Coordinates of C-alpha atoms and ligand atoms in Angstrom, one line a residue:
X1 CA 0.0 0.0 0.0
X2 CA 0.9 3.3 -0.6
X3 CA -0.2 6.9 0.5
X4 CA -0.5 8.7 3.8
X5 CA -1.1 6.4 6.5
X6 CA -3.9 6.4 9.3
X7 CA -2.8 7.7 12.4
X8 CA -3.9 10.3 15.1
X9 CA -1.7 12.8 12.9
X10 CA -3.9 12.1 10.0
X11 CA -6.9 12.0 11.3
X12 CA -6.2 15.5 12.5
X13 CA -5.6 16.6 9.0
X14 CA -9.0 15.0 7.6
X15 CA -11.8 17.8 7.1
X16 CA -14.6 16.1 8.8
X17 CA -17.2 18.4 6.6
X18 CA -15.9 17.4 3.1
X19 CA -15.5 14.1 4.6
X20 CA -17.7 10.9 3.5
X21 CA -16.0 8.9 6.4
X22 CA -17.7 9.1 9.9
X23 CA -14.9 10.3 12.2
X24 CA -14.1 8.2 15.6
X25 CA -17.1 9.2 17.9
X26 CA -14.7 9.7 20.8
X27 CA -11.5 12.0 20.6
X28 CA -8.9 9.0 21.2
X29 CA -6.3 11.4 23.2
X30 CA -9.2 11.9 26.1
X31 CA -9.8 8.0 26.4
X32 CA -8.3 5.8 29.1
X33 CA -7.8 1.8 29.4
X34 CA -10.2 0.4 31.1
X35 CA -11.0 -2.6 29.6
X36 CA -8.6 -5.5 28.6
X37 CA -9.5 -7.3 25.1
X38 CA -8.2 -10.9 24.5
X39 CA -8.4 -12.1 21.0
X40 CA -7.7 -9.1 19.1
X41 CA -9.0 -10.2 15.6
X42 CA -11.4 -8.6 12.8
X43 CA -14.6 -9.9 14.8
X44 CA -14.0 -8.0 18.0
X45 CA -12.8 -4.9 16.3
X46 CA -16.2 -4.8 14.3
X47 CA -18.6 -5.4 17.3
X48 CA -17.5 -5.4 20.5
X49 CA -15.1 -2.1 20.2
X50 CA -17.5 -0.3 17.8
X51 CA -20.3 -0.8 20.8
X52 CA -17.7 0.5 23.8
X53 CA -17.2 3.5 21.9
X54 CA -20.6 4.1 21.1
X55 CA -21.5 4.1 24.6
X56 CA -18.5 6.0 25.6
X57 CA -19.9 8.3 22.8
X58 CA -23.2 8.6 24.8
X59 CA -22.2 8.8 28.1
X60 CA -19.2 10.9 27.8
X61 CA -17.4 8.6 29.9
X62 CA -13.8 8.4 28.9
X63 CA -12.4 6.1 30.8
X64 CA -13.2 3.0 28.2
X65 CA -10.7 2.6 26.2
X66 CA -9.9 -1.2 24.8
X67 CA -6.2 -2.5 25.2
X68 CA -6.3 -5.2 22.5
X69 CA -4.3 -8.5 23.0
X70 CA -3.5 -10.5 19.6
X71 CA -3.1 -14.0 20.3
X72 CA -0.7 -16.1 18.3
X73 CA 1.2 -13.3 15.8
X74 CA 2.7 -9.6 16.1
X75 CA 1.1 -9.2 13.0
X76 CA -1.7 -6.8 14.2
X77 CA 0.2 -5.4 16.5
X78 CA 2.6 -4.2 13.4
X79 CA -0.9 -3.2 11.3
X80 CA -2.6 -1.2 14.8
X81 CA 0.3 0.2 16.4
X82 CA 1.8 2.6 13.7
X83 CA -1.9 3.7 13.5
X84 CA -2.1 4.9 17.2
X85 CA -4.4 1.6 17.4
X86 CA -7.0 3.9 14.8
X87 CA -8.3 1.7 12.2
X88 CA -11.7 2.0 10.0
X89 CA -14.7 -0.3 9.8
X90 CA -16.1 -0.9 6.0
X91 CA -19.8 -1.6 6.4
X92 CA -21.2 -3.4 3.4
X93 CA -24.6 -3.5 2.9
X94 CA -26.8 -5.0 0.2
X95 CA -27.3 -1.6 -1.5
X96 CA -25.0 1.1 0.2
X97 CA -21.5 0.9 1.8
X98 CA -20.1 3.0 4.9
X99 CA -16.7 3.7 6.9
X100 CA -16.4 4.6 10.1
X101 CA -13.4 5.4 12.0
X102 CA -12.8 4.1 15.5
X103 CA -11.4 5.4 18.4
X104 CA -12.0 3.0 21.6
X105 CA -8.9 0.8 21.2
X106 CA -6.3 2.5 22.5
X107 CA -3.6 0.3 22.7
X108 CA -2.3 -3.0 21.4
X109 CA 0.0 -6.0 22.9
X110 CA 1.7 -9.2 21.8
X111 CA 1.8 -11.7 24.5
X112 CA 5.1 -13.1 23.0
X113 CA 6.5 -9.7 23.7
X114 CA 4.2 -7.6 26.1
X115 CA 3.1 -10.5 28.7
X116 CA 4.4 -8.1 32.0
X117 CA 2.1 -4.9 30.6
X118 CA -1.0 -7.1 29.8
X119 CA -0.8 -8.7 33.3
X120 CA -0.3 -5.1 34.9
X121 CA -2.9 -3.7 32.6
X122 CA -5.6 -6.7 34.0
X123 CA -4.2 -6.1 37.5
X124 CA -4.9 -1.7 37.4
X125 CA -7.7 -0.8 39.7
X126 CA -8.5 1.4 36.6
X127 CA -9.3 -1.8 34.2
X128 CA -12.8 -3.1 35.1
X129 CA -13.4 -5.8 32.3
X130 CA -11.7 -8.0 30.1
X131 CA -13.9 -9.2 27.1
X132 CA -12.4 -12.6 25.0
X133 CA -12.8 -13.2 21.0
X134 CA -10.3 -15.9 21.0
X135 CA -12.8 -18.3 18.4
X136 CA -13.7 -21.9 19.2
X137 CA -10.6 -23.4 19.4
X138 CA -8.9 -20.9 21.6
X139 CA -10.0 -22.3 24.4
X140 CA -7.7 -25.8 24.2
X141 CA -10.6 -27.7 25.2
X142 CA -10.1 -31.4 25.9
X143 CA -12.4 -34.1 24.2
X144 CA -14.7 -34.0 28.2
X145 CA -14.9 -30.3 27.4
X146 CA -12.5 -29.3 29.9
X147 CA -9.2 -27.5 29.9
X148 CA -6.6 -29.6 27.7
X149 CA -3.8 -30.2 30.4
X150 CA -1.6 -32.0 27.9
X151 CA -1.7 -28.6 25.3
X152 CA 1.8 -27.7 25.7
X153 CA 0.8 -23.9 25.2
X154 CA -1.5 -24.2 28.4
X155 CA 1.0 -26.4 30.0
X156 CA 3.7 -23.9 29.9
X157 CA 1.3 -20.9 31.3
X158 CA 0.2 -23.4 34.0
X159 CA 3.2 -23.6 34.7
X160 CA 4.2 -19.8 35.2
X161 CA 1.0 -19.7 37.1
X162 CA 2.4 -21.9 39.3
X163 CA 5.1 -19.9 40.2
X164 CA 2.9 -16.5 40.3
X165 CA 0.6 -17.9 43.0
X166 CA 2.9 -18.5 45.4
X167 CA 4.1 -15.2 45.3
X168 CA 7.3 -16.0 42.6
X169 CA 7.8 -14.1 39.4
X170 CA 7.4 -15.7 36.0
X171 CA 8.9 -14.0 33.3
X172 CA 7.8 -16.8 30.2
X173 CA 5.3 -15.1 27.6
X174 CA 2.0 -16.4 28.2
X175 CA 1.2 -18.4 25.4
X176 CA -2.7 -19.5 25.6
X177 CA -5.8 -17.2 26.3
X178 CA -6.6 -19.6 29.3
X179 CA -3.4 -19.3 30.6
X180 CA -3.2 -15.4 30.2
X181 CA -6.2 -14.9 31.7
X182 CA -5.4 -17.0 34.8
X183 CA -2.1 -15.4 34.8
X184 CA -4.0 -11.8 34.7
X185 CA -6.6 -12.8 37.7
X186 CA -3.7 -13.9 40.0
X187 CA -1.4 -10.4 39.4
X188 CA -5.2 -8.7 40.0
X189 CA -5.5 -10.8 43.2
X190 CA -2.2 -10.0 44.4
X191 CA -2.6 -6.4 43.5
X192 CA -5.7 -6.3 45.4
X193 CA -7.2 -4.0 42.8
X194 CA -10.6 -4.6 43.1
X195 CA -13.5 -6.9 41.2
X196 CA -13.4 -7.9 37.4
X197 CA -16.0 -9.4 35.0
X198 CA -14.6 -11.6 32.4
X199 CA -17.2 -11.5 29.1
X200 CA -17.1 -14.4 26.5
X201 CA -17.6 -13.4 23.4
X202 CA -17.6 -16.3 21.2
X203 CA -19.7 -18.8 19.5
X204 CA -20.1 -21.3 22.4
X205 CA -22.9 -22.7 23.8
X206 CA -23.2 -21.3 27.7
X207 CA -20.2 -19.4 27.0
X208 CA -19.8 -17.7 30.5
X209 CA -20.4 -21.0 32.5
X210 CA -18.7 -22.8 30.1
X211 CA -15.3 -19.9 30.8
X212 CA -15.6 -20.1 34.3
X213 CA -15.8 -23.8 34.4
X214 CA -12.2 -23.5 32.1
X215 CA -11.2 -20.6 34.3
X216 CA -11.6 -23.4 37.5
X217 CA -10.4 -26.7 36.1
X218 CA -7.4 -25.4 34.9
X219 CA -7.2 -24.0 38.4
X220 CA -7.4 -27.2 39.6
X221 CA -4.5 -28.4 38.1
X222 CA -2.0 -25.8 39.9
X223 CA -0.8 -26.1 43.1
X224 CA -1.3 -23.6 45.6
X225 CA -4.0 -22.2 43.7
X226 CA -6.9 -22.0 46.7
X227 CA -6.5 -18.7 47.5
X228 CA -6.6 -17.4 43.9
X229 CA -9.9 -19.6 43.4
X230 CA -11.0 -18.3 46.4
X231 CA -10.8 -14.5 45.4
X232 CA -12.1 -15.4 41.4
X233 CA -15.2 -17.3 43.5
X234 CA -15.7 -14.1 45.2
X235 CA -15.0 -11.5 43.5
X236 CA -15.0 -12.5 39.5
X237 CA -18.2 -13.0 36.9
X238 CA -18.6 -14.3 34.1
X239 CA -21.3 -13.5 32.7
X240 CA -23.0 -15.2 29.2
X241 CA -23.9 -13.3 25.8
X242 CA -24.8 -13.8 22.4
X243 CA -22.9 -11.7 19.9
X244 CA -23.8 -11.4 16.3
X245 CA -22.2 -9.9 12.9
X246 CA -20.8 -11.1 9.9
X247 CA -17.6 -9.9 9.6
X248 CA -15.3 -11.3 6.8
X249 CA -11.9 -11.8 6.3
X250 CA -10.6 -8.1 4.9
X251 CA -9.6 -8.3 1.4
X252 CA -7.3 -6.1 -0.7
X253 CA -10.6 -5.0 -2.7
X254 CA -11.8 -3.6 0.7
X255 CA -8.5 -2.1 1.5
X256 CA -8.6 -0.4 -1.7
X257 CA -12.3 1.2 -1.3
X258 CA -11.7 2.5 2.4
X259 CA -8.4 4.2 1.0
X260 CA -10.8 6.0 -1.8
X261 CA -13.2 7.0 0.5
X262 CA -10.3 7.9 3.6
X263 CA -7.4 9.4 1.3
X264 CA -5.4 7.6 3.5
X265 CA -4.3 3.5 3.9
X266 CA -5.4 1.4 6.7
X267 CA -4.1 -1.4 7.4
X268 CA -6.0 -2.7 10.1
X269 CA -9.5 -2.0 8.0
X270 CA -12.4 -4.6 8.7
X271 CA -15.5 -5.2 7.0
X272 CA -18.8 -6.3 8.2
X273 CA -22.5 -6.2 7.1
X274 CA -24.7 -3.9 8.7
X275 CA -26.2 -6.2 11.0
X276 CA -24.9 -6.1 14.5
X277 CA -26.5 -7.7 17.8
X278 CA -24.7 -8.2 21.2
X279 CA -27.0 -9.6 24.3
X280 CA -25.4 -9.6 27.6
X281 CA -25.8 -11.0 31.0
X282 CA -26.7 -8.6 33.4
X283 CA -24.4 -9.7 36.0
X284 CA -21.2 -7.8 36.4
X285 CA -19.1 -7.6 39.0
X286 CA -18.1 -3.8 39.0
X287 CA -18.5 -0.5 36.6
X288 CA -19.1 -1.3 32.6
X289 CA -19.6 0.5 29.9
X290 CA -23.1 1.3 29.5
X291 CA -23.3 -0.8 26.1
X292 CA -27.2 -0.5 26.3
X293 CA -26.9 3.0 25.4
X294 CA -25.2 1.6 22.3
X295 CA -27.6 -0.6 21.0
X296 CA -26.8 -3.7 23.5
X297 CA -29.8 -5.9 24.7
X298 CA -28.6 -6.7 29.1
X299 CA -30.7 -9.6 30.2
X300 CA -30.7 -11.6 33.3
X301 CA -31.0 -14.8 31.1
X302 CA -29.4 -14.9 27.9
X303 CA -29.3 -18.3 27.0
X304 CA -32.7 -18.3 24.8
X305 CA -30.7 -15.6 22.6
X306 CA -27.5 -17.5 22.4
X307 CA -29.4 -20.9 21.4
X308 CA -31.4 -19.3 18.5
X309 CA -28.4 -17.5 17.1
X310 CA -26.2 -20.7 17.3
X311 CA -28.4 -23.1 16.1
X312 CA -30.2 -20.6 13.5
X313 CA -27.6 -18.7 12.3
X314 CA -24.2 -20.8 13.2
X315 CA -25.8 -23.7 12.2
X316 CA -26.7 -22.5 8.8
X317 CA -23.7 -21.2 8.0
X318 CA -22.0 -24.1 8.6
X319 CA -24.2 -26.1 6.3
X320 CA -24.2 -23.8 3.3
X321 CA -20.6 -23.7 3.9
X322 CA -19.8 -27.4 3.7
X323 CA -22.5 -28.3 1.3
X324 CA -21.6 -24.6 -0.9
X325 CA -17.9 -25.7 -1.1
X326 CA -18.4 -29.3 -2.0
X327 CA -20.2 -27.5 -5.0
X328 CA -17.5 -24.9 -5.9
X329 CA -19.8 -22.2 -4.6
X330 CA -17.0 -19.5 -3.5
X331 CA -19.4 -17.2 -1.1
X332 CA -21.9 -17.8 1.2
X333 CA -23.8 -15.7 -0.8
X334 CA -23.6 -17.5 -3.7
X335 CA -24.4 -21.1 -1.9
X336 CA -27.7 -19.7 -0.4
X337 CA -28.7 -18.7 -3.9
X338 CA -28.3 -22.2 -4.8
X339 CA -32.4 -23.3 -4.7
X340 CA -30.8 -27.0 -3.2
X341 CA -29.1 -25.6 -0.3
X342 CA -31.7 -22.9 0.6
X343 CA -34.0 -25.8 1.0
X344 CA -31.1 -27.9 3.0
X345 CA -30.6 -25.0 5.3
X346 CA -34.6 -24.5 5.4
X347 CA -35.3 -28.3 6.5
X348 CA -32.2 -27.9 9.0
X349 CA -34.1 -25.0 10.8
X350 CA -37.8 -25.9 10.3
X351 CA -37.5 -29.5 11.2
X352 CA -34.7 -30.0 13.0
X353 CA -34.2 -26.6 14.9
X354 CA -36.7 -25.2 15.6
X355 CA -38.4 -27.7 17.8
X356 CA -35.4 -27.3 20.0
X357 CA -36.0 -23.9 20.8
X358 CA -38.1 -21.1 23.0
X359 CA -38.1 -17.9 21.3
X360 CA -36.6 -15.3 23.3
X361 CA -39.1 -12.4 24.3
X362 CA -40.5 -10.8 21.6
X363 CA -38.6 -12.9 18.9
X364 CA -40.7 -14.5 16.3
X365 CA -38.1 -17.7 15.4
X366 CA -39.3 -18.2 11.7
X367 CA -38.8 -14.6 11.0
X368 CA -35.2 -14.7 12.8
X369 CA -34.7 -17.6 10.3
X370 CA -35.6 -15.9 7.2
X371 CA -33.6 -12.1 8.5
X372 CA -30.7 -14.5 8.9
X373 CA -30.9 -15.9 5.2
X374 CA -31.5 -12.6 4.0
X375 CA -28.6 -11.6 5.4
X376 CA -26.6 -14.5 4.3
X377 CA -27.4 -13.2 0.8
X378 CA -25.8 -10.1 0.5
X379 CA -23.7 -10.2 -2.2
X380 CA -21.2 -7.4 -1.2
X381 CA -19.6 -8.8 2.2
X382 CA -17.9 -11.7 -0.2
X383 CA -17.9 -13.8 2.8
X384 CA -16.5 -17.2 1.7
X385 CA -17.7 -20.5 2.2
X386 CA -14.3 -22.0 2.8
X387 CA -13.7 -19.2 6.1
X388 CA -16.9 -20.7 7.4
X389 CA -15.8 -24.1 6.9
X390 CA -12.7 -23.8 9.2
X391 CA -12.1 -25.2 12.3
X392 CA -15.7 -27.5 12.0
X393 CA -14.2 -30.1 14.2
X394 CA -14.6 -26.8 17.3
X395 CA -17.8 -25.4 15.7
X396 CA -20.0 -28.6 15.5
X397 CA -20.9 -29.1 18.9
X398 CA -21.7 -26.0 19.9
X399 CA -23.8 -24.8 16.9
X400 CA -25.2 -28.5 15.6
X401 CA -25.1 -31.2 18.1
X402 CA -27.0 -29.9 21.0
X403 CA -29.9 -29.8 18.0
X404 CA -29.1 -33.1 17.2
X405 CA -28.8 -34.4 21.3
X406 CA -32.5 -32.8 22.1
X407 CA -34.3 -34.4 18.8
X408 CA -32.7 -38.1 19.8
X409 CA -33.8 -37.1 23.5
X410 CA -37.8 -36.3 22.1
X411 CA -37.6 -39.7 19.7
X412 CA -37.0 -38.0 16.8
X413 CA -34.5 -38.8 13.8
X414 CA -32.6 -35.7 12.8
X415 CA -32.4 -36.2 9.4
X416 CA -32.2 -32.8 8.3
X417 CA -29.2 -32.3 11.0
X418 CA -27.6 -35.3 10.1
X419 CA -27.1 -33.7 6.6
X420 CA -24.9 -31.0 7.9
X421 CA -22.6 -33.7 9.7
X422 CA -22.1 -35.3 6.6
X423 CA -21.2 -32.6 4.3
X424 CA -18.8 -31.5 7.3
X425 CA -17.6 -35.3 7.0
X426 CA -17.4 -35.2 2.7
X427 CA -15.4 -31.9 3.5
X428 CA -12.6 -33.2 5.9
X429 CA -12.6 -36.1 3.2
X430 CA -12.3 -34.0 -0.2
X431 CA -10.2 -31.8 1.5
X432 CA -7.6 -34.2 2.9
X433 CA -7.8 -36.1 -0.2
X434 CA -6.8 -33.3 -2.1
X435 CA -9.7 -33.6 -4.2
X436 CA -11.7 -29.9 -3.2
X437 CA -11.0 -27.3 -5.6
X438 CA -13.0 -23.7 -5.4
X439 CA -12.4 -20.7 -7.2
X440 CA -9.4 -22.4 -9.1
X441 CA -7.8 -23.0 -5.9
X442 CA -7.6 -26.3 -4.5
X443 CA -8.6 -26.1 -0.4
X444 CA -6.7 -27.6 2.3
X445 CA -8.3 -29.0 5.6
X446 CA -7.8 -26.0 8.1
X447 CA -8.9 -27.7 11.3
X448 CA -6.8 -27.9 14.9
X449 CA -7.4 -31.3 14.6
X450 CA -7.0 -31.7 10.6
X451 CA -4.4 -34.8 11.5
X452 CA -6.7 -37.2 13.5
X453 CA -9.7 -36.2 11.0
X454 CA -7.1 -36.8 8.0
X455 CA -6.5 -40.4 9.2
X456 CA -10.3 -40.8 10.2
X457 CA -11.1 -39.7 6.4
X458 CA -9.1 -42.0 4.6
X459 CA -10.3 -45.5 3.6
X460 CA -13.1 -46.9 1.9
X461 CA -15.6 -44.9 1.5
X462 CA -18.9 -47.1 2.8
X463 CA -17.4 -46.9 6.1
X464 CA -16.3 -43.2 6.4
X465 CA -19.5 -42.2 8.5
X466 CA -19.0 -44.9 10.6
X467 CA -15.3 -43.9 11.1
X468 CA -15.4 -39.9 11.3
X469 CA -18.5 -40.6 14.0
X470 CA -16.0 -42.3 16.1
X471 CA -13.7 -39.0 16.8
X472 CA -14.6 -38.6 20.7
X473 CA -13.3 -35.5 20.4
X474 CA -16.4 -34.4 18.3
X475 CA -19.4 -36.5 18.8
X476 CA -18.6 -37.4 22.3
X477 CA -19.1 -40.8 23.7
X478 CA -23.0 -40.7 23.3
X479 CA -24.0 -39.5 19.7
X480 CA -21.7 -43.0 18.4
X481 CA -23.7 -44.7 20.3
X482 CA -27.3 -44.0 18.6
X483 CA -28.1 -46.2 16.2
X484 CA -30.8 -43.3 14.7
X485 CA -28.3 -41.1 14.5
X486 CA -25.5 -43.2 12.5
X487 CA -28.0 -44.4 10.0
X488 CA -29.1 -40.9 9.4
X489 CA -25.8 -39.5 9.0
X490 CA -24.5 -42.9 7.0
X491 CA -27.6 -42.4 4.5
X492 CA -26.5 -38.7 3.9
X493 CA -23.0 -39.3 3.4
X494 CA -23.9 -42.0 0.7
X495 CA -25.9 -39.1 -0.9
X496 CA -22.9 -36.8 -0.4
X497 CA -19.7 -38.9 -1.8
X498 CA -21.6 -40.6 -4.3
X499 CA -24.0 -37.7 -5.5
X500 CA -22.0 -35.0 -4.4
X501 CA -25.2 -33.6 -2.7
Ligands
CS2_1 C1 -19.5 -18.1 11.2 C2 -19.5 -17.0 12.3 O1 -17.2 -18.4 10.7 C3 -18.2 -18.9 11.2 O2 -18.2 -20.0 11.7 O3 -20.6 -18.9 11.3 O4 -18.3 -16.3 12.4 C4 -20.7 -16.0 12.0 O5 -20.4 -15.2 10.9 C5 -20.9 -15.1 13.2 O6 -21.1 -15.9 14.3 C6 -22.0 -14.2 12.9 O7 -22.4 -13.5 14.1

């Protein structure tokens, strides 16, 4: 890229009147850090960030500013931190397209490099909450749902946590979420600065329980660590939400229109549509930011939310993915124009789905289902079906299989659900096989557990259901077992790898 860069400098420079871009709704040199990010990725910087500066914007209370974590790479560090941590957010609509400039993160850290500032930053009496976007697999969750004690990334933080709780000093790099986060509680604990509330913001099923459960069994696992369980018990939340936006991977074509529309380059630019829905537990356990003034639903029980939008929208997406890639389809968009797989995805929801659910106050389910496909059309996000389709060995469970677990548990065969399974199952096979080609370019399995699913794939091919249904990690030690469900999903992938749907 070339051109004038964005930066606070730049911004100064840009004449907000002649100016088609909306300007950061807070002035970035009044806001403070008072709220630690973990997982600092395109998703969070279109939703949760964009909603802490509108309410900052609201309230006029400045002290909200986001200190962003990456997790694996410097790489947005490198794109945010020349930028003053500015960066723009390209809305694309069906008919119209926006930018918007954003001023609520304020600063950005590498864990490889920045571990002591992140822990300080957690452990300030000025930081308040520490909000997570660290995607399924993030977590390092073992095939029983628990913390995976033999990750070596997790291992190594346990270790240093070790060390921290009994007063030592650890100098390693944390290396996990989990373990940065535990590493964060215990320097807050010892700093005696005050409560926290520790938000989960992805795509899980009971995500807060489901954090503080990780957030405790990992504790378990480190000696000395009563005291610091003690003080989380007492004085930590986690409280549960239901986040919503499509937000694409950012591609040079983006790039290129925000730096028409800017006059200057950004290289930490993210796209989204213009859909955007975050529901949060009410149950904090100190100040927030007062995200209702921004658009946010607070609830006492969210779980009705999350368990429409997961096994609606997730769900969906996951099948239009699998099934759109096995037919070349490159976007979303393009797969749920395909008359077959809008009636696959409408069978999944109407038959399969929506049994399984209690709308939400005021929520009519089958208009939720047809919103969501309407979004899913829009042509201009160019959200692809391969992006969807990663990581599906994380993202079954907690979008697919609880559908699937409450039809067995009411007598029912999910046919329609089964479907899903087995496109996920002819994707890990025509994708370890070598044999998936979209666009031209021939896709790869991108799963944390492509290996196990590689070996599970190959072989003859009137077995594979039975095979890929044996991964624990996935199906657990029950689905296996239900003869309903393994001749639904063995019928479907006959369809599949035969037929190719
Ligand atoms: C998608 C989600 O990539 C995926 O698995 O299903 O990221 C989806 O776009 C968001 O959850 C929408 O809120």
């Amino acid at each position: 890229m070339t051109g004038n860069r964005l930066s606070r400098t730049t911004l100064a420079g840009l004449d907000p009147a002649g100016s088609p871009v909306r300007l950061p709704a807070v002035d970035p040199a009044d806001v403070t850090v008072g709220l630690v990010h973990l997982g600092l990725g395109a998703f969070h910087r279109a939703h949760q960030a964009v909603f802490t500066e509108d309410a900052a914007a609201a309230t006029g209370e400045n002290g909200w500013g986001i200190l962003g974590v990456t997790q694996r790479s410097a790489r947005v560090v490198e794109q945010l931190a020349p930028q003053d941590g500015l960066y723009g957010v390209l809305t694309k609509g069906t008919d119209e397209t926006s930018l918007r400039l954003v001023g609520s993160l304020r600063d950005v850290a590498f864990p490889g490099t920045d571990t002591a500032r992140v822990l300080t930053t957690m452990a300030a009496p000025t930081t308040h909450v520490v909000t997570l976007t660290v995607t399924e697999k993030g977590y390092r969750r073992g095939a029983d749902g628990g913390p995976d004690l033999t990750d070596p990334d997790l291992a190594t933080d346990l270790g240093a946590l070790a060390v921290e709780v009994r007063g030592g000093r650890a100098d390693a790099p944390a290396r996990s979420p989990l373990g940065l986060l535990l590493r964060g509680l215990a320097a807050r604990e010892r700093a005696d600065a005050g409560p926290l509330t520790v938000v989960c913001c992805d795509n899980l099923a009971n995500n807060g329980a489901v954090l503080a459960a990780l957030v405790g069994a990992a504790l378990d696992a480190v000696p000395d660590g009563a005291r610091l369980r003690e003080w989380i018990d007492a004085s930590v939340r986690f409280p549960g939400t239901m986040v919503d936006r499509i937000v694409p991977a950012t591609a040079d074509a983006h790039r290129a229109e925000a730096a028409a529309l800017l006059g200057l380059t950004d290289a930490g630019l993210v796209v989204g549509e213009p859909f955007t829905q975050w529901v949060i537990e009410d149950d904090f356990a100190g100040p927030r930011p007062a995200w209702e003034c921004a658009g946010a639903t607070l609830t006492s029980d969210v779980a009705p939310y999350e368990r429409a939008k997961l096994r609606v929208l997730n769900a969906s997406h996951s099948t239009l993915a699998y099934l759109g890639a096995l037919r070349g389809h490159a976007t979303i968009a393009q797969a749920v124009a395909d008359p077959d797989l809008a009636a696959a995805v409408r069978a999944l929801v109407d038959e399969d789905v929506l049994p399984t659910l209690i709308a939400p106050d005021g929520m009519d389910l089958a208009r939720y289902r047809d919103d969501v496909l309407a979004r899913f059309a829009n042509p201009n996000t160019g959200h692809t079906t391969v992006q969807v389709a990663m990581d599906g060995s994380q993202k079954l469970s907690p979008r697919l299989l609880g559908t699937v677990r409450d039809r067995l548990a009411e007598g029912a065969a999910p046919t329609a659900a089964a479907l899903t399974v087995a496109a996920w199952i002819a994707y890990v096979r025509a994708t370890t096989q070598g044999e998936l080609v979209v666009d031209g370019r021939r896709i790869a399995l991108d799963d944390p557990l492509a290996p196990a699913l590689a070996a599970a794939a190959a072989g003859p091919l009137d077995t594979l259901a039975d095979r890929m249904l044996d991964v624990g990690a996935v199906f657990g030690d029950d689905l296996p077992d239900s003869a309903a469900f393994r001749s639904a999903v063995r019928a479907a992938v006959a369809s599949l790898v035969t037929a190719r749907v």
